[in-house]
PDB file of C-alpha atoms in Angstrom:
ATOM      1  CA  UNK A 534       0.000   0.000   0.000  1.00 95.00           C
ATOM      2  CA  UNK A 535       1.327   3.617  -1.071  1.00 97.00           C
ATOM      3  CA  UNK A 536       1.563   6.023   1.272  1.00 98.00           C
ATOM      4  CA  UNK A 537       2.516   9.343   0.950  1.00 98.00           C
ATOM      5  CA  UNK A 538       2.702  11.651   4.762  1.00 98.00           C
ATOM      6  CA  UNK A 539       3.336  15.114   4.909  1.00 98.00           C
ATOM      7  CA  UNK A 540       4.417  17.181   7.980  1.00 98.00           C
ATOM      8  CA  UNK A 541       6.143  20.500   9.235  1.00 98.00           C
ATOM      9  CA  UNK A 542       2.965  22.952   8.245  1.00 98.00           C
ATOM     10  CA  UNK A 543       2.377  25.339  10.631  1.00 98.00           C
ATOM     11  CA  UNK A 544       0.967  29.036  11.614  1.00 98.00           C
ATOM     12  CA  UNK A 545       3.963  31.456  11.088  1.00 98.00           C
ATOM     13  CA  UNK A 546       4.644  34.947  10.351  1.00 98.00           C
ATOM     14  CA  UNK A 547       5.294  36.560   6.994  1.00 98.00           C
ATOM     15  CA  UNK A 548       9.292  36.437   6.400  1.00 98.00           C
ATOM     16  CA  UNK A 549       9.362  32.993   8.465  1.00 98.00           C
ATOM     17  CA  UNK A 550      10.590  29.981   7.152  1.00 98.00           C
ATOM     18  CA  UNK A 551       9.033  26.339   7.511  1.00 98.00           C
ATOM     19  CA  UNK A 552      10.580  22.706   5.498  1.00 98.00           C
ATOM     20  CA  UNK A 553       8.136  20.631   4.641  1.00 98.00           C
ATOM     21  CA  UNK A 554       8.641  17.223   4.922  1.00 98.00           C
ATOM     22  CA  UNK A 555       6.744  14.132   2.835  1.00 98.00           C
ATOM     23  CA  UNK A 556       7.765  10.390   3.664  1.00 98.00           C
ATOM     24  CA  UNK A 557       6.571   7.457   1.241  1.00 98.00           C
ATOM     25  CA  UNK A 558       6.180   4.165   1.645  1.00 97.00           C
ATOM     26  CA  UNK A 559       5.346   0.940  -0.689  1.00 97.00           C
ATOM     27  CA  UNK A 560       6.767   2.740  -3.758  1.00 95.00           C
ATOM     28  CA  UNK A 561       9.779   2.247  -5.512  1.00 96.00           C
ATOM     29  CA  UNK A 562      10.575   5.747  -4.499  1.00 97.00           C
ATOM     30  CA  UNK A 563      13.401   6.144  -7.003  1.00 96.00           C
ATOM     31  CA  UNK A 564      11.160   5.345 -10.032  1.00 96.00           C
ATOM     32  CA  UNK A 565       9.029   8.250  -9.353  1.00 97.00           C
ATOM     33  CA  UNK A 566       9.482  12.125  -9.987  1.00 98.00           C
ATOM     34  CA  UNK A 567       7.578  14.200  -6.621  1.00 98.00           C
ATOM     35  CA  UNK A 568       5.805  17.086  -6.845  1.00 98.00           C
ATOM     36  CA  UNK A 569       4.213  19.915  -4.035  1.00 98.00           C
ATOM     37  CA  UNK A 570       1.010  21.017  -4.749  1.00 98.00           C
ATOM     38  CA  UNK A 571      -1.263  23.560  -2.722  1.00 98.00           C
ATOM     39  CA  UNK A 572      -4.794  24.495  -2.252  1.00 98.00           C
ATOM     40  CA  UNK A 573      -6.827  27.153  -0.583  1.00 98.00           C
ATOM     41  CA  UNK A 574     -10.613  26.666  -0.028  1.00 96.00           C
ATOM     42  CA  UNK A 575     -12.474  26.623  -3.187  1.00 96.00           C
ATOM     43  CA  UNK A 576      -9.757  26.890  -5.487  1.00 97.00           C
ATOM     44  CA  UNK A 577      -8.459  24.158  -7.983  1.00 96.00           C
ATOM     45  CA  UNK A 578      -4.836  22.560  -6.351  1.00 97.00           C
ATOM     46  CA  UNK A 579      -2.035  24.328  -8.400  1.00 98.00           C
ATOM     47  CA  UNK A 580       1.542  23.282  -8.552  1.00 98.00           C
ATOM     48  CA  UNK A 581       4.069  24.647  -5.908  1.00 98.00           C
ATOM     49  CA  UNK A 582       7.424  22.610  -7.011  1.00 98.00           C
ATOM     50  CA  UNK A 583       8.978  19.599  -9.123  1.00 98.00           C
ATOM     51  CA  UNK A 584      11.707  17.216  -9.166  1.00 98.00           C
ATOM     52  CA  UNK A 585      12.771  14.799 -11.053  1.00 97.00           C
ATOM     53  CA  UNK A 586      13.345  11.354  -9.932  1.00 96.00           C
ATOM     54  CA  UNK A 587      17.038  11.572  -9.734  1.00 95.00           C
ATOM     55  CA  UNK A 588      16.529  14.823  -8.182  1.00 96.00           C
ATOM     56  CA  UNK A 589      18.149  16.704 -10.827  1.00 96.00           C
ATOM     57  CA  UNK A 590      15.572  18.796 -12.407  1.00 97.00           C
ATOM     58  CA  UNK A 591      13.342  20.762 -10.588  1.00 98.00           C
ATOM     59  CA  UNK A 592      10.910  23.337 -11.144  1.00 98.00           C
ATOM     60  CA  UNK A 593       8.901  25.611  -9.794  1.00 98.00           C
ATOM     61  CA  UNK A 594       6.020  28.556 -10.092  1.00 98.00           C
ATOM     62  CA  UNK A 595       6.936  31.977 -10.644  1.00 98.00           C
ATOM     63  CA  UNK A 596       5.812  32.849  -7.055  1.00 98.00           C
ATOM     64  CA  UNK A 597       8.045  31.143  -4.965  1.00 98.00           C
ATOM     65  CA  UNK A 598      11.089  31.006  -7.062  1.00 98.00           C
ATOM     66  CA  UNK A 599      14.065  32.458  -4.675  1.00 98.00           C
ATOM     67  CA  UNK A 600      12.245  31.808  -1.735  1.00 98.00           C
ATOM     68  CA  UNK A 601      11.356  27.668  -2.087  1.00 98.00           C
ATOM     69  CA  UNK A 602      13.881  24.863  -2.389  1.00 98.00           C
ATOM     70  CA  UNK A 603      12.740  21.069  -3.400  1.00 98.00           C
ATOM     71  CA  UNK A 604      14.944  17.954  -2.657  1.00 98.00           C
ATOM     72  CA  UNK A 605      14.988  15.061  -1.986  1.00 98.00           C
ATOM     73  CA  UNK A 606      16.859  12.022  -0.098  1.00 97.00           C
ATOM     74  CA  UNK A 607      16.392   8.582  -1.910  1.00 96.00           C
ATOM     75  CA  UNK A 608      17.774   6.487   0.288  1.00 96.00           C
ATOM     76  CA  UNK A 609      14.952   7.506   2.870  1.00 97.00           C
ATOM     77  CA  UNK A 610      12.857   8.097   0.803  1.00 97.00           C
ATOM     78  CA  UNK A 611      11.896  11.721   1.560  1.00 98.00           C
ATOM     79  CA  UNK A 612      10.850  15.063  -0.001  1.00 98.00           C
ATOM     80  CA  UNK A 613      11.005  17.922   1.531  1.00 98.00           C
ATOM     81  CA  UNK A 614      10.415  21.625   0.738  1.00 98.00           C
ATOM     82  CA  UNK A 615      11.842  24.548   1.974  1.00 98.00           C
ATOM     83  CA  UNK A 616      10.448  27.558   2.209  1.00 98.00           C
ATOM     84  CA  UNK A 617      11.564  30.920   3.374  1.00 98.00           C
ATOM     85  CA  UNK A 618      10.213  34.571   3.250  1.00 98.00           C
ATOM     86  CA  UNK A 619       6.773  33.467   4.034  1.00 98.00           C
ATOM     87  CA  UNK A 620       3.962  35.735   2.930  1.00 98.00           C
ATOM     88  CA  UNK A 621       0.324  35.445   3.471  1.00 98.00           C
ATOM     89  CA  UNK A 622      -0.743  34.554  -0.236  1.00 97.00           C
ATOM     90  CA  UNK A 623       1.683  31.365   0.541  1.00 98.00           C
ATOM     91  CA  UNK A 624      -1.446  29.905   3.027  1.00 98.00           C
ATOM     92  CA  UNK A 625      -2.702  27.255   1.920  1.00 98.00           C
ATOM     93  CA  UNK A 626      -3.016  23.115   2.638  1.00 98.00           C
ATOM     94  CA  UNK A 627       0.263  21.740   1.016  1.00 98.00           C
ATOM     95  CA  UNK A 628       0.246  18.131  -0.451  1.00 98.00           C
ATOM     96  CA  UNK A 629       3.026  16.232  -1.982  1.00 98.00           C
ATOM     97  CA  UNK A 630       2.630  13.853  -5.057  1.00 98.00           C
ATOM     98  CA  UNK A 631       4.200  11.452  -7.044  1.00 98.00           C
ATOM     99  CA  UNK A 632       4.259  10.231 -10.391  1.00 97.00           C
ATOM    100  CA  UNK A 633       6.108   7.452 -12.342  1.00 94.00           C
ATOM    101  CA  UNK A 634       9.696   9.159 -14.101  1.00 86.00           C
ATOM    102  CA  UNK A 635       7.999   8.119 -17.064  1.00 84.00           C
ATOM    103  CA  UNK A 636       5.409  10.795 -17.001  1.00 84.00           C
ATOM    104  CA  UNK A 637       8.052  13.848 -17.888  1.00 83.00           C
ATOM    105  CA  UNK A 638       5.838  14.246 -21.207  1.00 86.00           C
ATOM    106  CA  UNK A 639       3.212  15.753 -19.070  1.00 91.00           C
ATOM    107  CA  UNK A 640       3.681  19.426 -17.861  1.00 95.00           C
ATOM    108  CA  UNK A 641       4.682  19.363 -14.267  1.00 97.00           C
ATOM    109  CA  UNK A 642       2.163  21.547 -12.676  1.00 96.00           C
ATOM    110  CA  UNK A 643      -0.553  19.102 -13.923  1.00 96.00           C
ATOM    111  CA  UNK A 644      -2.179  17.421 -10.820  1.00 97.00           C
ATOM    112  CA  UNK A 645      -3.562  14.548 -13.013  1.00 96.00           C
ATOM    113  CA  UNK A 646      -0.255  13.090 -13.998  1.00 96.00           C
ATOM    114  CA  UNK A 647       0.496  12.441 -10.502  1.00 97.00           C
ATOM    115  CA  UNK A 648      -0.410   9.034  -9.508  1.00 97.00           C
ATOM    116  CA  UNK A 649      -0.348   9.236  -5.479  1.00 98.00           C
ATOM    117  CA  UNK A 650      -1.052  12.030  -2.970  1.00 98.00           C
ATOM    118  CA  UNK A 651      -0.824  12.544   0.783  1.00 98.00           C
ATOM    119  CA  UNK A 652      -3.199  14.517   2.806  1.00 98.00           C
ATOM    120  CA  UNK A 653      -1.521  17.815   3.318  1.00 98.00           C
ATOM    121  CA  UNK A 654      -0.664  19.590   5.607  1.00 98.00           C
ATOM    122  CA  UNK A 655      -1.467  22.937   6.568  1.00 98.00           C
ATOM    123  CA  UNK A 656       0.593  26.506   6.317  1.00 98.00           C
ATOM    124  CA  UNK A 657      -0.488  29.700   7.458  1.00 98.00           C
ATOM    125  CA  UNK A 658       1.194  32.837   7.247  1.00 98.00           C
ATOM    126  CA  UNK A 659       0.160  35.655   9.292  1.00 98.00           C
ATOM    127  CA  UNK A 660       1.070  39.030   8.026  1.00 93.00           C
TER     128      UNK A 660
END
């Protein structure tokens, strides 16, 4: 059984830092590129951050560039995501995804070529 778990969200204030943390289990964690997604009430889940399988390539949206860093450790099969500078439009529930290396055809902001997701967890950024 797949399981993805995030953790670290938590109420800060703007210009604070938080990492992010997502552990898997019952994958094959090196076949699969990760993503972080996030969501606010009533909005559609929009992509935060990429990497690649090998952890090579990564992406991410023009809002957090400079302030977010993705990586990842293999051999524990981790994600995390680190985020400094916090500002209020950053609140949101944060999930992390994952989807087989063999996807890279689809764009990687595109929550339906992710094949496994964890629950979120939550970030709030006072200001």
């Amino acid at each position: 059984q797949v399981q993805l778990v995030e953790s670290g969200g938590d109420l800060v204030q703007a210009g604070g830092s938080l990492r992010l943390s997502c552990t898997t289990s019952g994958l094959n964690f090196a076949d699969y590129a990760m993503g972080w997604f996030r969501q606010t009430p009533g909005k559609e889940r929009k992509g935060v951050s990429y990497i690649s399988s090998s952890g090579g390539v990564s992406y991410y949206v023009d809002s957090v560039k400079g302030r977010f860093t993705i990586s990842r450790d293999n051999a524990k099969k981790l994600v995390y995501l680190a985020m400094n500078n916090l500002q209020p439009e950053d609140t949101a529930m944060y999930y992390c995804a994952a989807r087989l290396k063999t996807a890279y055809l689809s764009p990687w902001s595109q929550a339906g070529s992710y094949k496994f997701w964890g629950q979120g967890t939550q970030v709030t950024v006072s200001s």
